[in-house]
Amino acid sequence: MRAFDYHQAVDSGQAVEQAVRRDGAKYLGGGTNLVDLMRETVERPEMLIDVTALSRDIDETDAGGLMIGAGVTNAAVAGDARVRLRYPLLSRAILTGASAQIRNMATVGGNLLQRTRCAYFYDVAASCNKREPGAGCDAREGFNRYHAILGASSSCVATHPSDMCVALAALDARVHLLGPEGERELAFNDLHREPGERPELETELRPEELITAVELPPLPMAVRSEYRKVRDRASYAFALVSVASMVELDSNTEDETIADVRLALGGVATKPWRAWQAEAVLRGQPATEETLAAAADAELAVAEPLSGNAFKIELARRVMIAELSQRIVDARKGGES
Amino acid sequence: MKWTINGHVREAEVDFRTSLLDLLREHFQLSGTKKGCNQGACGACTVLLDGQRINACLALAVQVQGRDIMTVEGLAEGDALHPIQAAFVEHDGFQCGYCTPGQICSAVGLAEEFERGLPSAVTKDLVASDIEPSHDELRERMSGNLCRCGAYNGIVAAVADSLGREVRR
Ligand SMILES: Cc1cc2nc3c(=O)[nH]c(=O)nc-3n(C[C@H](O)[C@H](O)[C@H](O)COP(=O)(O)OP(=O)(O)OC[C@H]3O[C@@H](n4cnc5c(N)ncnc54)[C@H](O)[C@@H]3O)c2cc1C
Ligand code: FES
Ligand code: FES
């Protein structure tokens, strides 16, 4: 690990000021990703600005949603009674990630900005365009079971590893930022970038911008939302495929139709993947197995398999259909009560 | 820099690069906490930070200044083992013992999480606050602690026993 300075920020404004003043400064959340990457010398900050003491609350918003401070731990979000009741997919997504120890350390801000777990990104002896622009990509012809089938480019096929982010993608969350030019907001689904020709640019954040909070809009149908993660072992492993979903039915029509739906995928894409194509096929259509299959196929039509991950296309298809079916069953039950 | 470690205020001047794990082992000779992977993947370094379980290998010593840290050395009171330690002995919750300090600290943190009614990934009803510590719940909640010897059955039995309940399979 390279030597660095350390500063504990007392408020967000001061954190940004410090970051502006020092070249090579990075914000430090729980450190569960950054410290690891510093040890591997993949990250080499000259200064760490500790932001874990900032924005540690979860508050109700006037709109009827929740404002989650960037410094709240993953464990505290998952355990919050309001999140468990109103946004259960978010609790479930977080709880399926990492371990209890890591969730107690990791923060919301850090979870959003965690880097890929691609082994070639981690290995400084390997070629990786994300780590070293122009170096090439060893994953393309290498071990790519965990890599992306959606949103990839010729320069990068690394997946975004977060579970929490898949739930946030489905929830249409908003990200609150503070930078040298002041505050602004981004739709969560606009935060992460697909790699294109610039895989080293992972988000739309501007230099020195600090994440201060994540806002969940009110979303009544999220009461029946869920998150399912499929992986190589039952716990403490990253997703091969994960699906965040919720469905609202319209039973007033002659055929029971899908009034509204949110669907997002993890483990298969270069960013937390909102399944816009599938949603477009589902909305307003009869809640039948055929509709679900057509939706899954529409989303995966552009999927491009690598040498070691073609199985993910069929897996993603099956998990999407199974999860949507289950949400429809749950919505029917919900409608009766 | 200052920390409260196992109830005692300790001081040291260390490089910012020092992890909490290295601080404990190298500076304070508290070698009960083990270094397995040094990257968050095994749980051998589990300690309690203000009562919550964390991986000491991923925490920087500087970042946890002023906080309360409990290691496996701080659990027993004199010769009287902590109930979770006693349960590990009784149920053969270890073979070589390398993962054991981490398993035990993790189990202490787990017990506190159960008391607070926190759910896990396998909790069906996320809204419920009285969650039964079933075999599946305990396996899931202890999944951050690997055991190369595969003493998992003894570990789960020990954790279940120390929670004061029979585990249903
Ligand atoms: C063994 C292991 C297994 C894991 N398994 C999973 C898993 O299954 N699923 C999953 O989703 N995750 C998993 N993780 C990843 C874990 O969720 C992340 O490491 C964690 O969420 C990062 O949060 P942190 O606060 O520790 O971030 P840090 O490591 O502190 O920071 C990460 C990045 O975010 C930046 N940052 C932090 N806070 C802010 C802020 N407020 N504003 C701007 N930038 C900021 C930092 O500069 C850094 O670049 C695993 C990690 C490990 C070590
Ligand atoms: S040594 Fe810390 S988790 Fe393995
Ligand atoms: S007892 Fe040997 S590693 Fe667990």
mmCIF file of N, CA and C and ligand atoms in Angstrom, chain B residues 93-100 103 146-151 155, ligand 3:
data_model
loop_
_atom_site.group_PDB
_atom_site.id
_atom_site.type_symbol
_atom_site.label_atom_id
_atom_site.label_comp_id
_atom_site.label_asym_id
_atom_site.label_seq_id
_atom_site.Cartn_x
_atom_site.Cartn_y
_atom_site.Cartn_z
ATOM 1 N N GLY B 93 -16.796 -27.044 18.641
ATOM 2 C CA GLY B 93 -16.993 -26.064 17.570
ATOM 3 C C GLY B 93 -15.709 -25.701 16.842
ATOM 4 N N PHE B 94 -14.722 -26.582 16.914
ATOM 5 C CA PHE B 94 -13.459 -26.309 16.201
ATOM 6 C C PHE B 94 -12.652 -27.588 16.069
ATOM 7 N N GLN B 95 -11.704 -27.541 15.109
ATOM 8 C CA GLN B 95 -10.714 -28.624 15.026
ATOM 9 C C GLN B 95 -9.330 -28.006 15.235
ATOM 10 N N CYS B 96 -8.779 -27.338 14.187
ATOM 11 C CA CYS B 96 -7.459 -26.728 14.393
ATOM 12 C C CYS B 96 -7.529 -25.464 15.228
ATOM 13 N N GLY B 97 -8.685 -24.795 15.217
ATOM 14 C CA GLY B 97 -8.863 -23.619 16.064
ATOM 15 C C GLY B 97 -8.506 -22.291 15.432
ATOM 16 N N TYR B 98 -8.030 -22.317 14.185
ATOM 17 C CA TYR B 98 -7.577 -21.050 13.593
ATOM 18 C C TYR B 98 -8.723 -20.065 13.372
ATOM 19 N N CYS B 99 -9.853 -20.579 12.954
ATOM 20 C CA CYS B 99 -10.978 -19.678 12.675
ATOM 21 C C CYS B 99 -11.767 -19.327 13.924
ATOM 22 N N THR B 100 -11.452 -20.015 15.052
ATOM 23 C CA THR B 100 -12.319 -19.983 16.233
ATOM 24 C C THR B 100 -12.483 -18.598 16.874
ATOM 25 N N GLN B 103 -14.892 -16.865 14.753
ATOM 26 C CA GLN B 103 -16.231 -17.472 14.870
ATOM 27 C C GLN B 103 -16.908 -17.013 16.165
ATOM 28 N N LEU B 146 -15.479 -18.488 7.537
ATOM 29 C CA LEU B 146 -15.176 -19.782 6.933
ATOM 30 C C LEU B 146 -14.376 -20.639 7.908
ATOM 31 N N CYS B 147 -14.520 -21.946 7.755
ATOM 32 C CA CYS B 147 -13.748 -22.886 8.571
ATOM 33 C C CYS B 147 -13.162 -23.934 7.646
ATOM 34 N N ARG B 148 -11.846 -23.900 7.498
ATOM 35 C CA ARG B 148 -11.193 -24.840 6.578
ATOM 36 C C ARG B 148 -11.320 -26.272 7.054
ATOM 37 N N CYS B 149 -11.434 -26.443 8.361
ATOM 38 C CA CYS B 149 -11.571 -27.795 8.894
ATOM 39 C C CYS B 149 -13.005 -28.311 8.740
ATOM 40 N N GLY B 150 -13.922 -27.431 8.390
ATOM 41 C CA GLY B 150 -15.303 -27.870 8.212
ATOM 42 C C GLY B 150 -15.988 -28.251 9.508
ATOM 43 N N ALA B 151 -15.703 -27.503 10.574
ATOM 44 C CA ALA B 151 -16.330 -27.810 11.873
ATOM 45 C C ALA B 151 -17.712 -27.184 11.994
ATOM 46 N N ILE B 155 -20.024 -25.786 15.174
ATOM 47 C CA ILE B 155 -20.155 -24.328 15.315
ATOM 48 C C ILE B 155 -21.624 -23.933 15.414
HETATM 49 S S1 FES C 3 -11.291 -25.130 13.134
HETATM 50 FE FE1 FES C 3 -9.701 -25.182 11.656
HETATM 51 S S2 FES C 3 -10.316 -23.583 10.355
HETATM 52 FE FE2 FES C 3 -12.015 -23.767 11.630
#
